[in-house]
PDB file of C-alpha atoms in Angstrom:
ATOM      1  CA  ILE A  17     -52.921 -59.443  54.550  1.00 42.00           C
ATOM      2  CA  LYS A  18     -51.122 -58.982  51.505  1.00 52.00           C
ATOM      3  CA  GLU A  19     -48.798 -62.253  50.290  1.00 47.00           C
ATOM      4  CA  SER A  20     -45.696 -59.758  50.356  1.00 53.00           C
ATOM      5  CA  GLN A  21     -46.671 -59.103  54.189  1.00 54.00           C
ATOM      6  CA  LEU A  22     -47.073 -63.086  54.730  1.00 55.00           C
ATOM      7  CA  TYR A  23     -43.987 -63.798  53.510  1.00 53.00           C
ATOM      8  CA  GLY A  24     -42.013 -60.735  54.563  1.00 53.00           C
ATOM      9  CA  PHE A  25     -41.199 -59.097  50.992  1.00 57.00           C
ATOM     10  CA  SER A  26     -41.826 -56.074  49.717  1.00 60.00           C
ATOM     11  CA  GLY A  27     -40.168 -54.955  45.884  1.00 68.00           C
ATOM     12  CA  ASN A  28     -40.422 -51.337  47.245  1.00 75.00           C
ATOM     13  CA  HIS A  29     -36.942 -49.600  46.490  1.00 77.00           C
ATOM     14  CA  PHE A  30     -37.756 -46.367  47.379  1.00 82.00           C
ATOM     15  CA  ASN A  31     -39.509 -46.920  50.906  1.00 86.00           C
ATOM     16  CA  PRO A  32     -36.428 -47.540  53.560  1.00 88.00           C
ATOM     17  CA  LEU A  33     -38.718 -49.160  55.991  1.00 86.00           C
ATOM     18  CA  SER A  34     -39.477 -51.917  53.371  1.00 82.00           C
ATOM     19  CA  PRO A  35     -38.450 -55.347  54.336  1.00 77.00           C
ATOM     20  CA  MET A  36     -36.387 -55.203  51.447  1.00 76.00           C
ATOM     21  CA  PHE A  37     -33.528 -53.188  53.062  1.00 82.00           C
ATOM     22  CA  GLY A  38     -31.840 -54.488  56.526  1.00 84.00           C
ATOM     23  CA  PRO A  39     -31.332 -52.483  59.513  1.00 89.00           C
ATOM     24  CA  ASN A  40     -28.138 -50.962  58.111  1.00 91.00           C
ATOM     25  CA  ASP A  41     -29.368 -50.388  54.823  1.00 90.00           C
ATOM     26  CA  ARG A  42     -32.065 -47.894  55.930  1.00 91.00           C
ATOM     27  CA  ILE A  43     -30.169 -44.842  55.994  1.00 94.00           C
ATOM     28  CA  ASP A  44     -28.484 -45.573  52.780  1.00 94.00           C
ATOM     29  CA  ALA A  45     -31.890 -46.292  51.104  1.00 92.00           C
ATOM     30  CA  ALA A  46     -33.500 -43.105  52.705  1.00 95.00           C
ATOM     31  CA  ILE A  47     -30.570 -41.037  51.292  1.00 96.00           C
ATOM     32  CA  SER A  48     -30.839 -42.583  47.519  1.00 94.00           C
ATOM     33  CA  SER A  49     -34.491 -41.853  47.777  1.00 93.00           C
ATOM     34  CA  LEU A  50     -34.023 -38.151  49.106  1.00 96.00           C
ATOM     35  CA  SER A  51     -31.478 -37.690  45.962  1.00 95.00           C
ATOM     36  CA  VAL A  52     -33.681 -38.750  43.798  1.00 91.00           C
ATOM     37  CA  ILE A  53     -36.208 -36.075  44.945  1.00 93.00           C
ATOM     38  CA  GLY A  54     -33.569 -33.730  45.475  1.00 95.00           C
ATOM     39  CA  TYR A  55     -32.327 -34.214  41.777  1.00 91.00           C
ATOM     40  CA  LEU A  56     -35.811 -34.201  40.045  1.00 89.00           C
ATOM     41  CA  VAL A  57     -36.131 -30.741  42.167  1.00 93.00           C
ATOM     42  CA  PHE A  58     -32.826 -29.094  40.789  1.00 94.00           C
ATOM     43  CA  LEU A  59     -33.961 -30.218  37.361  1.00 91.00           C
ATOM     44  CA  PHE A  60     -36.862 -28.578  37.308  1.00 90.00           C
ATOM     45  CA  ALA A  61     -35.490 -25.820  39.173  1.00 93.00           C
ATOM     46  CA  ASN A  62     -32.965 -24.948  36.384  1.00 95.00           C
ATOM     47  CA  TRP A  63     -34.437 -25.913  32.845  1.00 93.00           C
ATOM     48  CA  SER A  64     -37.311 -25.602  30.881  1.00 93.00           C
ATOM     49  CA  PRO A  65     -39.636 -28.226  30.474  1.00 90.00           C
ATOM     50  CA  GLY A  66     -38.682 -28.621  26.738  1.00 92.00           C
ATOM     51  CA  VAL A  67     -35.168 -29.362  27.711  1.00 93.00           C
ATOM     52  CA  LEU A  68     -36.341 -31.718  30.542  1.00 91.00           C
ATOM     53  CA  LEU A  69     -38.570 -33.528  28.404  1.00 91.00           C
ATOM     54  CA  GLU A  70     -35.781 -34.132  25.507  1.00 92.00           C
ATOM     55  CA  CYS A  71     -32.636 -34.470  27.975  1.00 91.00           C
ATOM     56  CA  TYR A  72     -34.360 -36.559  30.844  1.00 88.00           C
ATOM     57  CA  PHE A  73     -38.034 -37.901  30.211  1.00 91.00           C
ATOM     58  CA  ALA A  74     -37.388 -39.219  26.498  1.00 94.00           C
ATOM     59  CA  PRO A  75     -34.550 -40.958  27.948  1.00 94.00           C
ATOM     60  CA  TYR A  76     -36.460 -42.184  30.720  1.00 92.00           C
ATOM     61  CA  LEU A  77     -39.135 -43.271  28.816  1.00 95.00           C
ATOM     62  CA  VAL A  78     -37.087 -45.646  26.488  1.00 95.00           C
ATOM     63  CA  PHE A  79     -35.904 -47.343  30.014  1.00 93.00           C
ATOM     64  CA  VAL A  80     -39.554 -47.690  31.125  1.00 94.00           C
ATOM     65  CA  ALA A  81     -40.468 -49.140  27.924  1.00 96.00           C
ATOM     66  CA  TRP A  82     -37.191 -51.218  28.245  1.00 93.00           C
ATOM     67  CA  LEU A  83     -37.883 -52.749  31.595  1.00 91.00           C
ATOM     68  CA  ASP A  84     -41.896 -53.197  30.897  1.00 94.00           C
ATOM     69  CA  MET A  85     -40.652 -55.355  28.144  1.00 95.00           C
ATOM     70  CA  VAL A  86     -38.152 -57.662  30.392  1.00 93.00           C
ATOM     71  CA  THR A  87     -40.705 -57.387  32.912  1.00 92.00           C
ATOM     72  CA  TYR A  88     -43.276 -58.979  30.594  1.00 94.00           C
ATOM     73  CA  LEU A  89     -40.819 -61.445  29.107  1.00 95.00           C
ATOM     74  CA  GLN A  90     -39.625 -62.667  32.390  1.00 93.00           C
ATOM     75  CA  HIS A  91     -43.314 -63.345  33.221  1.00 93.00           C
ATOM     76  CA  THR A  92     -45.068 -64.366  29.782  1.00 94.00           C
ATOM     77  CA  ASP A  93     -44.454 -67.449  28.048  1.00 94.00           C
ATOM     78  CA  GLU A  94     -46.685 -70.186  26.236  1.00 92.00           C
ATOM     79  CA  LYS A  95     -44.716 -72.748  28.940  1.00 93.00           C
ATOM     80  CA  ALA A  96     -44.997 -70.580  32.155  1.00 92.00           C
ATOM     81  CA  LEU A  97     -47.794 -71.863  34.300  1.00 92.00           C
ATOM     82  CA  TYR A  98     -50.222 -69.484  36.258  1.00 92.00           C
ATOM     83  CA  TYR A  99     -51.613 -71.013  39.521  1.00 92.00           C
ATOM     84  CA  ARG A 100     -54.977 -69.610  40.986  1.00 89.00           C
ATOM     85  CA  ASP A 101     -55.937 -69.590  44.798  1.00 87.00           C
ATOM     86  CA  GLY A 102     -55.956 -72.730  46.047  1.00 90.00           C
ATOM     87  CA  ALA A 103     -52.851 -74.309  44.015  1.00 92.00           C
ATOM     88  CA  TRP A 104     -50.639 -70.988  44.185  1.00 91.00           C
ATOM     89  CA  THR A 105     -47.961 -70.700  46.702  1.00 90.00           C
ATOM     90  CA  TYR A 106     -44.771 -68.463  47.190  1.00 87.00           C
ATOM     91  CA  TYR A 107     -42.366 -70.480  45.593  1.00 89.00           C
ATOM     92  CA  LEU A 108     -44.894 -71.794  42.544  1.00 91.00           C
ATOM     93  CA  GLY A 109     -45.673 -68.369  41.807  1.00 89.00           C
ATOM     94  CA  ALA A 110     -41.514 -67.729  41.778  1.00 88.00           C
ATOM     95  CA  LEU A 111     -41.119 -70.456  39.772  1.00 91.00           C
ATOM     96  CA  SER A 112     -43.511 -69.800  36.950  1.00 92.00           C
ATOM     97  CA  THR A 113     -41.352 -66.745  35.956  1.00 92.00           C
ATOM     98  CA  VAL A 114     -38.978 -67.481  32.869  1.00 94.00           C
ATOM     99  CA  ASP A 115     -35.084 -67.304  32.578  1.00 94.00           C
ATOM    100  CA  ARG A 116     -34.251 -65.615  29.485  1.00 93.00           C
ATOM    101  CA  THR A 117     -30.775 -63.957  27.948  1.00 90.00           C
ATOM    102  CA  TYR A 118     -30.944 -60.708  26.377  1.00 91.00           C
ATOM    103  CA  GLY A 119     -27.186 -61.048  25.204  1.00 89.00           C
ATOM    104  CA  SER A 120     -24.047 -61.147  27.461  1.00 88.00           C
ATOM    105  CA  VAL A 121     -23.337 -57.609  27.421  1.00 91.00           C
ATOM    106  CA  ILE A 122     -27.052 -56.453  28.483  1.00 90.00           C
ATOM    107  CA  ASP A 123     -26.918 -59.530  31.143  1.00 86.00           C
ATOM    108  CA  HIS A 124     -23.984 -58.296  32.686  1.00 84.00           C
ATOM    109  CA  LEU A 125     -24.920 -54.384  32.875  1.00 86.00           C
ATOM    110  CA  HIS A 126     -28.584 -55.464  33.829  1.00 83.00           C
ATOM    111  CA  HIS A 127     -27.123 -57.379  36.901  1.00 81.00           C
ATOM    112  CA  ASN A 128     -27.302 -60.635  35.601  1.00 82.00           C
ATOM    113  CA  ILE A 129     -31.085 -60.547  34.658  1.00 83.00           C
ATOM    114  CA  GLU A 130     -31.234 -63.758  32.823  1.00 87.00           C
ATOM    115  CA  THR A 131     -31.462 -65.620  36.436  1.00 89.00           C
ATOM    116  CA  HIS A 132     -34.871 -64.224  37.060  1.00 88.00           C
ATOM    117  CA  VAL A 133     -36.344 -67.440  38.575  1.00 90.00           C
ATOM    118  CA  LEU A 134     -34.027 -67.619  41.561  1.00 88.00           C
ATOM    119  CA  HIS A 135     -34.136 -63.741  41.751  1.00 84.00           C
ATOM    120  CA  HIS A 136     -37.961 -64.679  42.539  1.00 84.00           C
ATOM    121  CA  VAL A 137     -37.002 -67.725  45.062  1.00 84.00           C
ATOM    122  CA  PHE A 138     -34.879 -66.180  47.004  1.00 81.00           C
ATOM    123  CA  PHE A 139     -35.262 -62.364  46.198  1.00 71.00           C
ATOM    124  CA  THR A 140     -32.749 -60.613  48.744  1.00 69.00           C
ATOM    125  CA  LYS A 141     -31.211 -63.720  50.385  1.00 79.00           C
ATOM    126  CA  ILE A 142     -28.677 -64.132  46.925  1.00 84.00           C
ATOM    127  CA  PRO A 143     -26.461 -61.041  45.972  1.00 84.00           C
ATOM    128  CA  HIS A 144     -26.691 -60.451  42.132  1.00 82.00           C
ATOM    129  CA  TYR A 145     -23.614 -61.233  41.318  1.00 86.00           C
ATOM    130  CA  ASN A 146     -23.970 -64.962  42.836  1.00 89.00           C
ATOM    131  CA  LEU A 147     -27.402 -65.587  40.640  1.00 88.00           C
ATOM    132  CA  VAL A 148     -25.451 -67.079  37.977  1.00 90.00           C
ATOM    133  CA  LYS A 149     -23.452 -69.858  40.012  1.00 93.00           C
ATOM    134  CA  ALA A 150     -26.795 -70.402  42.183  1.00 92.00           C
ATOM    135  CA  THR A 151     -29.140 -70.951  39.113  1.00 92.00           C
ATOM    136  CA  ASP A 152     -26.072 -73.177  37.800  1.00 93.00           C
ATOM    137  CA  ALA A 153     -26.091 -74.962  41.107  1.00 93.00           C
ATOM    138  CA  VAL A 154     -30.178 -75.181  41.705  1.00 91.00           C
ATOM    139  CA  LYS A 155     -31.576 -75.817  37.901  1.00 91.00           C
ATOM    140  CA  GLY A 156     -31.498 -79.620  37.831  1.00 92.00           C
ATOM    141  CA  LEU A 157     -32.905 -79.904  41.092  1.00 93.00           C
ATOM    142  CA  LEU A 158     -36.146 -77.805  40.028  1.00 92.00           C
ATOM    143  CA  GLY A 159     -36.198 -80.172  37.152  1.00 92.00           C
ATOM    144  CA  ASP A 160     -39.552 -79.029  35.073  1.00 91.00           C
ATOM    145  CA  TYR A 161     -40.296 -76.279  37.016  1.00 91.00           C
ATOM    146  CA  TYR A 162     -37.145 -74.577  35.837  1.00 93.00           C
ATOM    147  CA  ILE A 163     -38.083 -72.524  32.581  1.00 93.00           C
ATOM    148  CA  LYS A 164     -35.063 -70.953  30.108  1.00 94.00           C
ATOM    149  CA  ASP A 165     -35.937 -69.708  27.117  1.00 94.00           C
ATOM    150  CA  THR A 166     -32.678 -68.547  24.773  1.00 92.00           C
ATOM    151  CA  THR A 167     -35.046 -67.276  21.955  1.00 94.00           C
ATOM    152  CA  PHE A 168     -33.533 -63.839  20.702  1.00 93.00           C
ATOM    153  CA  PHE A 169     -35.378 -61.959  23.206  1.00 94.00           C
ATOM    154  CA  PRO A 170     -36.915 -59.513  19.931  1.00 95.00           C
ATOM    155  CA  LEU A 171     -38.601 -63.052  18.601  1.00 96.00           C
ATOM    156  CA  ALA A 172     -39.369 -63.910  22.389  1.00 96.00           C
ATOM    157  CA  LEU A 173     -41.456 -60.919  22.523  1.00 96.00           C
ATOM    158  CA  TRP A 174     -43.133 -61.161  19.081  1.00 95.00           C
ATOM    159  CA  ARG A 175     -44.289 -64.747  19.989  1.00 95.00           C
ATOM    160  CA  SER A 176     -45.570 -63.768  23.243  1.00 95.00           C
ATOM    161  CA  ILE A 177     -47.190 -61.016  21.957  1.00 94.00           C
ATOM    162  CA  HIS A 178     -49.033 -63.315  19.444  1.00 94.00           C
ATOM    163  CA  THR A 179     -49.690 -66.387  21.711  1.00 93.00           C
ATOM    164  CA  CYS A 180     -49.798 -65.618  25.119  1.00 94.00           C
ATOM    165  CA  HIS A 181     -53.480 -63.454  25.307  1.00 94.00           C
ATOM    166  CA  TYR A 182     -55.350 -64.822  28.648  1.00 92.00           C
ATOM    167  CA  VAL A 183     -55.341 -67.696  30.905  1.00 91.00           C
ATOM    168  CA  PRO A 184     -58.468 -69.655  31.135  1.00 91.00           C
ATOM    169  CA  ASP A 185     -60.852 -69.865  34.116  1.00 89.00           C
ATOM    170  CA  ASP A 186     -61.400 -73.798  33.614  1.00 89.00           C
ATOM    171  CA  SER A 187     -58.444 -74.798  36.240  1.00 92.00           C
ATOM    172  CA  LEU A 188     -56.373 -73.598  39.095  1.00 94.00           C
ATOM    173  CA  VAL A 189     -53.171 -74.325  36.970  1.00 94.00           C
ATOM    174  CA  VAL A 190     -53.284 -73.072  33.674  1.00 94.00           C
ATOM    175  CA  LYS A 191     -51.033 -71.696  30.818  1.00 94.00           C
ATOM    176  CA  TYR A 192     -51.678 -68.610  28.570  1.00 94.00           C
ATOM    177  CA  GLU A 193     -53.174 -69.447  25.493  1.00 93.00           C
ATOM    178  CA  LYS A 194     -54.028 -67.290  22.105  1.00 93.00           C
ATOM    179  CA  ASP A 195     -57.440 -65.609  21.577  1.00 92.00           C
ATOM    180  CA  PRO A 196     -58.464 -67.697  18.640  1.00 88.00           C
ATOM    181  CA  GLU A 197     -60.447 -64.330  17.461  1.00 87.00           C
ATOM    182  CA  TRP A 198     -57.535 -62.369  17.391  1.00 85.00           C
ATOM    183  CA  LYS A 199     -56.262 -60.831  14.378  1.00 78.00           C
ATOM    184  CA  GLY A 200     -52.407 -60.090  15.339  1.00 71.00           C
ATOM    185  CA  ASN A 201     -50.942 -58.424  12.433  1.00 60.00           C
ATOM    186  CA  LYS A 202     -53.559 -59.618   9.878  1.00 63.00           C
ATOM    187  CA  LYS A 203     -56.385 -57.309   8.010  1.00 55.00           C
ATOM    188  CA  ALA A 204     -59.459 -57.849   9.129  1.00 48.00           C
TER     189      ALA A 204
END
C-alpha cells in the first residue's frame, strides 16, 4: 500500500476520482481535465508543429522549469531533515519541507507559494488563501521543525546545487551533504 493511500492523499490534479477532490468537485475536475485534452487536440488540428513549438511548448517548458526549481527548493535544503524507513512519519516528512519566498508578487500569483510547510501538513484542509494566516498561527508551535529560508531564491538555488548532493546511509534521520569530490564550477 502506498503512503498516499494510507493517509488518503493523492496529488493527482487530473484524476477526478483522486481523494484530493470531494464529491462536489469531481465533475468540475473531469471538465477541467477534458478541457485540457480538448484544447491540445484543437491546437494540433489547427496549427503547425513549428507554431505550436514556439507559442505553446516553449512557454510550457519555461513553466515546467520554473515549477521544477520551486519544487526542488521547497524540498532540498541543507537544514531539512531526511527520514528513512523506521523514522519517517507523514508529519515528519511534511515538516521536512522549506518555506521560502520568491518575492511578494510571485508569492501572491502562485497562491501563497511561500507557505509550503503547511501545504504539506494540511494538504487539502486549508485553502491557499488562508495558508499565510495558518502558517503565522502555528509556526511557533512547530519550533525547530519549522524551516523558513529568506535567502533570495536564485542564491538559495545556487547554494542547494553546491551543498545538497546526497543523503548519507548512516542513520535513520539525515541531512543533505556535499560530495567532497564534486568539482562544481571549478575546472577539473
